[in-house]
JSON list of C-alpha atoms in Angstrom, two decimals:
[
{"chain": "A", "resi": 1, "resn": "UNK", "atom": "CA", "xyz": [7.14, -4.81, -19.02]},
{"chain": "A", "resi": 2, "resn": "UNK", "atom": "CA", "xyz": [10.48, -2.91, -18.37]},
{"chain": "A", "resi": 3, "resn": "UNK", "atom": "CA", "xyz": [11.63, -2.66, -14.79]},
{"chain": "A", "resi": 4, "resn": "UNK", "atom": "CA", "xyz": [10.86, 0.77, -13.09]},
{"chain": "A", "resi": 5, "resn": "UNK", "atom": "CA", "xyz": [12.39, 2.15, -9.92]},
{"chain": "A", "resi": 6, "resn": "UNK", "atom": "CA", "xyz": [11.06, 3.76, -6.77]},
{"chain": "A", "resi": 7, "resn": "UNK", "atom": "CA", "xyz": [11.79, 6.75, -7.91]},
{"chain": "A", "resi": 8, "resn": "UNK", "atom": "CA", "xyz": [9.76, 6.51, -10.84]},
{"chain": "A", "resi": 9, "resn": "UNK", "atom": "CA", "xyz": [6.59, 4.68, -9.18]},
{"chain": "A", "resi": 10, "resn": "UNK", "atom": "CA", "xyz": [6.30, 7.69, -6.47]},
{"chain": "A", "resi": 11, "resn": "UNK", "atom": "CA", "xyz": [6.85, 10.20, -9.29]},
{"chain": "A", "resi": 12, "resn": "UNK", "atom": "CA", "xyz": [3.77, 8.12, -11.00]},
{"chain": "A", "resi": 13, "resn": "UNK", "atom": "CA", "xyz": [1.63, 8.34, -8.08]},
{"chain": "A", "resi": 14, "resn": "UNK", "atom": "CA", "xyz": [2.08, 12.18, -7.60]},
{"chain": "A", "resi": 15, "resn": "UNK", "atom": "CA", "xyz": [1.12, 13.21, -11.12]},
{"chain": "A", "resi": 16, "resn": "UNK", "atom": "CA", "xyz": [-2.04, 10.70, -10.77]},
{"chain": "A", "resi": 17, "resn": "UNK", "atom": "CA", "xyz": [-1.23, 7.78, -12.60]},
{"chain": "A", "resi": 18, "resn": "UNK", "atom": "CA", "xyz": [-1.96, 5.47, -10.00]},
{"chain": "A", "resi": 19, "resn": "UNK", "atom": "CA", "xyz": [-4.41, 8.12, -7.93]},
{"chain": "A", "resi": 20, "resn": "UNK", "atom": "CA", "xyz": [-1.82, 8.26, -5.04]},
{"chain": "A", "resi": 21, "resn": "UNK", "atom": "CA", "xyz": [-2.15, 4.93, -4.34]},
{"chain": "A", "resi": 22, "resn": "UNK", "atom": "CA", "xyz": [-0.24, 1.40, -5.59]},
{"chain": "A", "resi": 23, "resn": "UNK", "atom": "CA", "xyz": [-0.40, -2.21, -3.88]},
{"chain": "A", "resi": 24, "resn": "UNK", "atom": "CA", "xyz": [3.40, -4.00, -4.45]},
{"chain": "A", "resi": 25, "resn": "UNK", "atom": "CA", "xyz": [2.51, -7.72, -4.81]},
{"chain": "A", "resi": 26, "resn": "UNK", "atom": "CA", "xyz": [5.66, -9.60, -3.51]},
{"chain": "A", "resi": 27, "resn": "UNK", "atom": "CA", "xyz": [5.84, -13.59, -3.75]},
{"chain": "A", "resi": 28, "resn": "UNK", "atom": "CA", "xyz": [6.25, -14.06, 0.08]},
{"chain": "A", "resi": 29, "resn": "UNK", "atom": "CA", "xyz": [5.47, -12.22, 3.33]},
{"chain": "A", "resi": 30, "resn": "UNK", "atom": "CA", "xyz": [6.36, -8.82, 3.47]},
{"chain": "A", "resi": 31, "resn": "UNK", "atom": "CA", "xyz": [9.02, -8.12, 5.74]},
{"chain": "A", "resi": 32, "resn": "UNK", "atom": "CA", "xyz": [10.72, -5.43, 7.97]},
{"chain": "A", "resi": 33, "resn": "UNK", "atom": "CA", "xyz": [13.32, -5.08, 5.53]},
{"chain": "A", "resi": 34, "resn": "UNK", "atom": "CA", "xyz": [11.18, -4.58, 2.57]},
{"chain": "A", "resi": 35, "resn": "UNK", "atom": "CA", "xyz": [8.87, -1.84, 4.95]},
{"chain": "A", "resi": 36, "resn": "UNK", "atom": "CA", "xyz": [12.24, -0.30, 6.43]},
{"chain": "A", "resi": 37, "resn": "UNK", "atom": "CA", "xyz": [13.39, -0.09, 2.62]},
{"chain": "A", "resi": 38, "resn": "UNK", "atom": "CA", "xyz": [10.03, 1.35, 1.34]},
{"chain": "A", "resi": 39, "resn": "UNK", "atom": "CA", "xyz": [9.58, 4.06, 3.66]},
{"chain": "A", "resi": 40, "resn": "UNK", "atom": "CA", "xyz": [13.25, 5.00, 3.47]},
{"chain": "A", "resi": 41, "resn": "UNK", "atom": "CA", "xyz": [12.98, 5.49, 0.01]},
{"chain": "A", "resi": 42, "resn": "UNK", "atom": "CA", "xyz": [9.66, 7.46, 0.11]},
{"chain": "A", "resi": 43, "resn": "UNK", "atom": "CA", "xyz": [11.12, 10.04, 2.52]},
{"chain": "A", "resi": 44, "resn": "UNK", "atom": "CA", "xyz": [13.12, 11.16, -0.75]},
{"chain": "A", "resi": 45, "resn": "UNK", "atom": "CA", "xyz": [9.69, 12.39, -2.03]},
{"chain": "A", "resi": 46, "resn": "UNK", "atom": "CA", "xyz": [7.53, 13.48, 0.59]},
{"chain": "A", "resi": 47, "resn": "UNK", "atom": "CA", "xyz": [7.57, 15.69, 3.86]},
{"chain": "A", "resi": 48, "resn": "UNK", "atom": "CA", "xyz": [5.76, 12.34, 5.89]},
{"chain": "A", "resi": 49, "resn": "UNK", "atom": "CA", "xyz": [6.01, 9.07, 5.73]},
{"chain": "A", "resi": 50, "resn": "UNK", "atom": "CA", "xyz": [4.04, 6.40, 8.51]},
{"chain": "A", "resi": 51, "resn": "UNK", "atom": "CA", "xyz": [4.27, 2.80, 8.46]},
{"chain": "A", "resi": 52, "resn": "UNK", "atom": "CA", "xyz": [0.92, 1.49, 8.94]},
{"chain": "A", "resi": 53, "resn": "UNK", "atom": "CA", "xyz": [0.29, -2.55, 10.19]},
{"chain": "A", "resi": 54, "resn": "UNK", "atom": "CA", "xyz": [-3.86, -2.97, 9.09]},
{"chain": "A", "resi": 55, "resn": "UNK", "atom": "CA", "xyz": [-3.70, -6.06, 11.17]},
{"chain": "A", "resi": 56, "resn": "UNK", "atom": "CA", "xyz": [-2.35, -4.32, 14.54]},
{"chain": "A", "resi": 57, "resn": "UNK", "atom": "CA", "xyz": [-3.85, -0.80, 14.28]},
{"chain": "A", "resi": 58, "resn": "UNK", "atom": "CA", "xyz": [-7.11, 0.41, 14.07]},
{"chain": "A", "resi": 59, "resn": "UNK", "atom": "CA", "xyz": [-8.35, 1.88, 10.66]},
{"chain": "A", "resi": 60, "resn": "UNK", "atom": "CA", "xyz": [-9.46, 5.21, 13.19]},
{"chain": "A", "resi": 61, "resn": "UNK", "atom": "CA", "xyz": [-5.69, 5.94, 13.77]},
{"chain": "A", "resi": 62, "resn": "UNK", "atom": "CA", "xyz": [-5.19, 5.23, 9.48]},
{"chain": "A", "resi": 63, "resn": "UNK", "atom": "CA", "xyz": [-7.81, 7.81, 9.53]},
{"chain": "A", "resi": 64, "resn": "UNK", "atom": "CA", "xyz": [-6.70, 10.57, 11.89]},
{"chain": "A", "resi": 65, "resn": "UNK", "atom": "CA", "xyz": [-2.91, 9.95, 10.07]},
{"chain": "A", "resi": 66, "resn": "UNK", "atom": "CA", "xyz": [-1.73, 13.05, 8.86]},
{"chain": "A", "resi": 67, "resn": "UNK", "atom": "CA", "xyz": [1.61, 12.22, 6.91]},
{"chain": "A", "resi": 68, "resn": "UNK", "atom": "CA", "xyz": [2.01, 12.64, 3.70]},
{"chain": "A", "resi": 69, "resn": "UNK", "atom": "CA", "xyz": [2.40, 8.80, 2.52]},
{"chain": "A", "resi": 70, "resn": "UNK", "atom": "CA", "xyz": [1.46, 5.67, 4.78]},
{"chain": "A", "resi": 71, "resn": "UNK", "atom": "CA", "xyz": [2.86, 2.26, 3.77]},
{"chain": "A", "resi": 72, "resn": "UNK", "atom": "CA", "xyz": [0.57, -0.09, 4.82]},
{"chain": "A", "resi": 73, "resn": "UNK", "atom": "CA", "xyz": [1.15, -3.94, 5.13]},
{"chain": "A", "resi": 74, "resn": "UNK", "atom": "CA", "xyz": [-0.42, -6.51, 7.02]},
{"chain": "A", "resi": 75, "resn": "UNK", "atom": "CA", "xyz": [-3.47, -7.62, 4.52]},
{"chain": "A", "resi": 76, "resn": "UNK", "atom": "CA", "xyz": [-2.22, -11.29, 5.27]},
{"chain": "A", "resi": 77, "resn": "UNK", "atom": "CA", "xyz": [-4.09, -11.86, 8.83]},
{"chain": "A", "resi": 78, "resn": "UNK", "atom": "CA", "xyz": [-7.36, -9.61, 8.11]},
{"chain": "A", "resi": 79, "resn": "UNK", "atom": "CA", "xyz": [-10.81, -11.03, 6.90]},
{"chain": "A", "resi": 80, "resn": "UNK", "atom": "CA", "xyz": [-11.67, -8.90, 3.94]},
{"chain": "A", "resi": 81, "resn": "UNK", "atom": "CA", "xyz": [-15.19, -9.24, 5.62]},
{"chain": "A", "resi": 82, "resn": "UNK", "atom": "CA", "xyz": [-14.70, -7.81, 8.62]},
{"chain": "A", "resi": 83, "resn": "UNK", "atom": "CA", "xyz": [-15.54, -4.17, 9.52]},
{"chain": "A", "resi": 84, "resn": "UNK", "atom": "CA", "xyz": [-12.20, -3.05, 10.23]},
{"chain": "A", "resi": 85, "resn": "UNK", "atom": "CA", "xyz": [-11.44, -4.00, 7.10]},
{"chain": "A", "resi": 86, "resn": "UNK", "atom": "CA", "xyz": [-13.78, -2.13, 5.42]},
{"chain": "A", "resi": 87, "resn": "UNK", "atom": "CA", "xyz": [-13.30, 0.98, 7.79]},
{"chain": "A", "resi": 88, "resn": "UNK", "atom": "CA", "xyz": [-9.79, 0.78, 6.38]},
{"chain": "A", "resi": 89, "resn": "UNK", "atom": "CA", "xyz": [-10.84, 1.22, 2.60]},
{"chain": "A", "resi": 90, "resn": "UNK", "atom": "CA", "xyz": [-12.96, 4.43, 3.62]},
{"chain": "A", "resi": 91, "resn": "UNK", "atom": "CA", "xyz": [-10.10, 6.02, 5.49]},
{"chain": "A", "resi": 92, "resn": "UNK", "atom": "CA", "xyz": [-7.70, 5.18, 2.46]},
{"chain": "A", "resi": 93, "resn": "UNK", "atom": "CA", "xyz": [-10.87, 6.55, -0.01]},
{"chain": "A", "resi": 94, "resn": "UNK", "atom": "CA", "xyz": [-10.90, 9.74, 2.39]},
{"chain": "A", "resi": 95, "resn": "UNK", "atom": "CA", "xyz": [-7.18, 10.06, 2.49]},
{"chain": "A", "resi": 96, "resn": "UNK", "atom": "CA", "xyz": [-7.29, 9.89, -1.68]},
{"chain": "A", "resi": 97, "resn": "UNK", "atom": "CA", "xyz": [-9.67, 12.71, -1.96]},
{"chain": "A", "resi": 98, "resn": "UNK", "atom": "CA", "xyz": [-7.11, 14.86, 0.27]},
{"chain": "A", "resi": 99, "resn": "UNK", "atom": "CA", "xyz": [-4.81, 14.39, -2.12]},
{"chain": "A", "resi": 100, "resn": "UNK", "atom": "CA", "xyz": [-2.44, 11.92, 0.38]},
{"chain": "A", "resi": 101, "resn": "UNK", "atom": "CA", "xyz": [-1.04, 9.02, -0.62]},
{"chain": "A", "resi": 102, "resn": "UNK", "atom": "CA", "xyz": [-0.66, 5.12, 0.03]},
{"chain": "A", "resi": 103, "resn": "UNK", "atom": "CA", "xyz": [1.79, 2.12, -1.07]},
{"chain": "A", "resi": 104, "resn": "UNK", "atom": "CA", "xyz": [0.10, -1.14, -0.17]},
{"chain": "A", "resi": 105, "resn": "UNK", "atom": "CA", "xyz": [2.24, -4.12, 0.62]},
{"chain": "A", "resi": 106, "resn": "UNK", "atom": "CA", "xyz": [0.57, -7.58, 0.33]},
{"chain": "A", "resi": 107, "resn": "UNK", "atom": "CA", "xyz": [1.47, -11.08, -1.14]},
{"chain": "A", "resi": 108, "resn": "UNK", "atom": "CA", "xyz": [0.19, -12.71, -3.78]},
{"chain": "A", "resi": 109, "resn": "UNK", "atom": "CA", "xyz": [-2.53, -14.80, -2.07]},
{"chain": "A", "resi": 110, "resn": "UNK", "atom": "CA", "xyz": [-3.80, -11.70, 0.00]},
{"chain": "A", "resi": 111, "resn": "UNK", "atom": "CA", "xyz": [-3.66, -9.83, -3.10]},
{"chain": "A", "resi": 112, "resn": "UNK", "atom": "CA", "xyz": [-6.06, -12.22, -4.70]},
{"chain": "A", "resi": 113, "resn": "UNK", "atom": "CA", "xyz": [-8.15, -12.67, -1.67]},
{"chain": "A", "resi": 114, "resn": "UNK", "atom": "CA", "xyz": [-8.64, -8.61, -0.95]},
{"chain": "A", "resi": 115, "resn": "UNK", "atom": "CA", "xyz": [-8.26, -7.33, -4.13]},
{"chain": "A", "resi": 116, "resn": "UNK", "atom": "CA", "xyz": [-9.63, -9.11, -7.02]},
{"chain": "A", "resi": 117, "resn": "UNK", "atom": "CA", "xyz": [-13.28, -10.55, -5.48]},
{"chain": "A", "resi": 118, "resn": "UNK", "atom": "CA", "xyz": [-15.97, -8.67, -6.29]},
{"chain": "A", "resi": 119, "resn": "UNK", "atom": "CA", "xyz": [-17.49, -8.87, -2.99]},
{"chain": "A", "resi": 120, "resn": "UNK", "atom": "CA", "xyz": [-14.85, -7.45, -0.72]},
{"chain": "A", "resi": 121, "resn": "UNK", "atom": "CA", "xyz": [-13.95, -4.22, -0.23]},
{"chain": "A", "resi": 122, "resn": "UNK", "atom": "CA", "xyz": [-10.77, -3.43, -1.91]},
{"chain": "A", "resi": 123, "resn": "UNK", "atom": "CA", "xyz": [-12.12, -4.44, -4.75]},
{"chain": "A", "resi": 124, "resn": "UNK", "atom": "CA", "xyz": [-10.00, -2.75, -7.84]},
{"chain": "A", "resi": 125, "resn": "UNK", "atom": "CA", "xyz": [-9.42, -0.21, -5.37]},
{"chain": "A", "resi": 126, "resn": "UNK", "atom": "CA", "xyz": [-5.79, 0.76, -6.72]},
{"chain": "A", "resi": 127, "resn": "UNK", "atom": "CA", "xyz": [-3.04, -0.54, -9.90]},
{"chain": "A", "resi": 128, "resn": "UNK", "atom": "CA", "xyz": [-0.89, -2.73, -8.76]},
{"chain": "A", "resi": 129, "resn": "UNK", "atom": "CA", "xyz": [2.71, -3.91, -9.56]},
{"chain": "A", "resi": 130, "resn": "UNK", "atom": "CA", "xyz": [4.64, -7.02, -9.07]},
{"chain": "A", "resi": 131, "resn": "UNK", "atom": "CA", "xyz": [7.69, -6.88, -6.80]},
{"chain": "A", "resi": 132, "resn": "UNK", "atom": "CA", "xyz": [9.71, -8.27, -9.96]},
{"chain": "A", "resi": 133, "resn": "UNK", "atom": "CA", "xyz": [8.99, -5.26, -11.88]},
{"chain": "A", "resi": 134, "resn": "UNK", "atom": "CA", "xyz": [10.46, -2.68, -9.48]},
{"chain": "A", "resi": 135, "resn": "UNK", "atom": "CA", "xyz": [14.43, -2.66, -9.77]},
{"chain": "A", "resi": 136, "resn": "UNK", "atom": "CA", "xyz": [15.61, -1.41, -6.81]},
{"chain": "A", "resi": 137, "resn": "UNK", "atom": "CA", "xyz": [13.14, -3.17, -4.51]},
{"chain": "A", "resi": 138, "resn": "UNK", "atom": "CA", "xyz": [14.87, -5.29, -1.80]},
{"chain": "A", "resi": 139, "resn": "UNK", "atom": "CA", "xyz": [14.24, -8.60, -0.92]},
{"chain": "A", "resi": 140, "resn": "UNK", "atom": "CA", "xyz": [14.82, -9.95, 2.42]},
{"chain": "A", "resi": 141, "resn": "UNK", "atom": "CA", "xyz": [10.98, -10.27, 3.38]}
]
């Protein structure tokens, strides 16, 4: 697959390719830099953009979260079987049907954990793409 920009995956996600929402799967831990980066780059396509840690905050405030776009990271210290986690998935659901929209940053292993069982809840919940395939995706954590 040919690289594609960030420019071209939130131009995706608005005209419903990836239903307003994508998981990036990086190799490591995602870090400040890569969030920073992210939600610098979003605010180039819509009017709000919130960082969201699923680990630190409670899926209530994900929610009640108005902006336009939330980035949300921090899939690599939650139990896919606990009811936050769950509670997280129906807020993103309900923020999908409002027609908001959602980047999901996770590594590989939580990808695999969260995303590809059967049992859990984020289940094929969204397309993904590797962090190799975006161009203009920083590394630096």
């Amino acid at each position: 697959m040919n690289p594609v920009n960030l420019d071209r995956i939130h131009d995706l996600m608005q005209n419903g390719l990836y239903s307003g929402c994508v998981a990036i799967i990086k190799n490591e831990e995602v870090g400040e830099a890569t969030l920073n980066h992210l939600s610098e780059k979003a605010r180039q396509w819509y009017r709000s953009v919130r960082v969201f840690n699923l680990d630190k905050e409670s899926p209530e405030q994900l929610l009640l979260c108005d902006s336009e776009l939330v980035v949300v990271h921090g899939f690599e210290q939650c139990s896919s079987q606990r009811p936050e986690t769950y509670a997280a998935r129906s807020a993103l659901e309900n923020r999908r049907y409002k027609g908001l929209f959602a980047i999901l940053c996770l590594n590989r292993e939580a990808f695999r954990h969260h995303f590809c069982n059967p049992a859990h809840p984020f289940y094929h919940f969204c397309g993904e793409i590797e962090e190799g395939q975006i161009s203009d995706l920083i590394d630096g954590g």
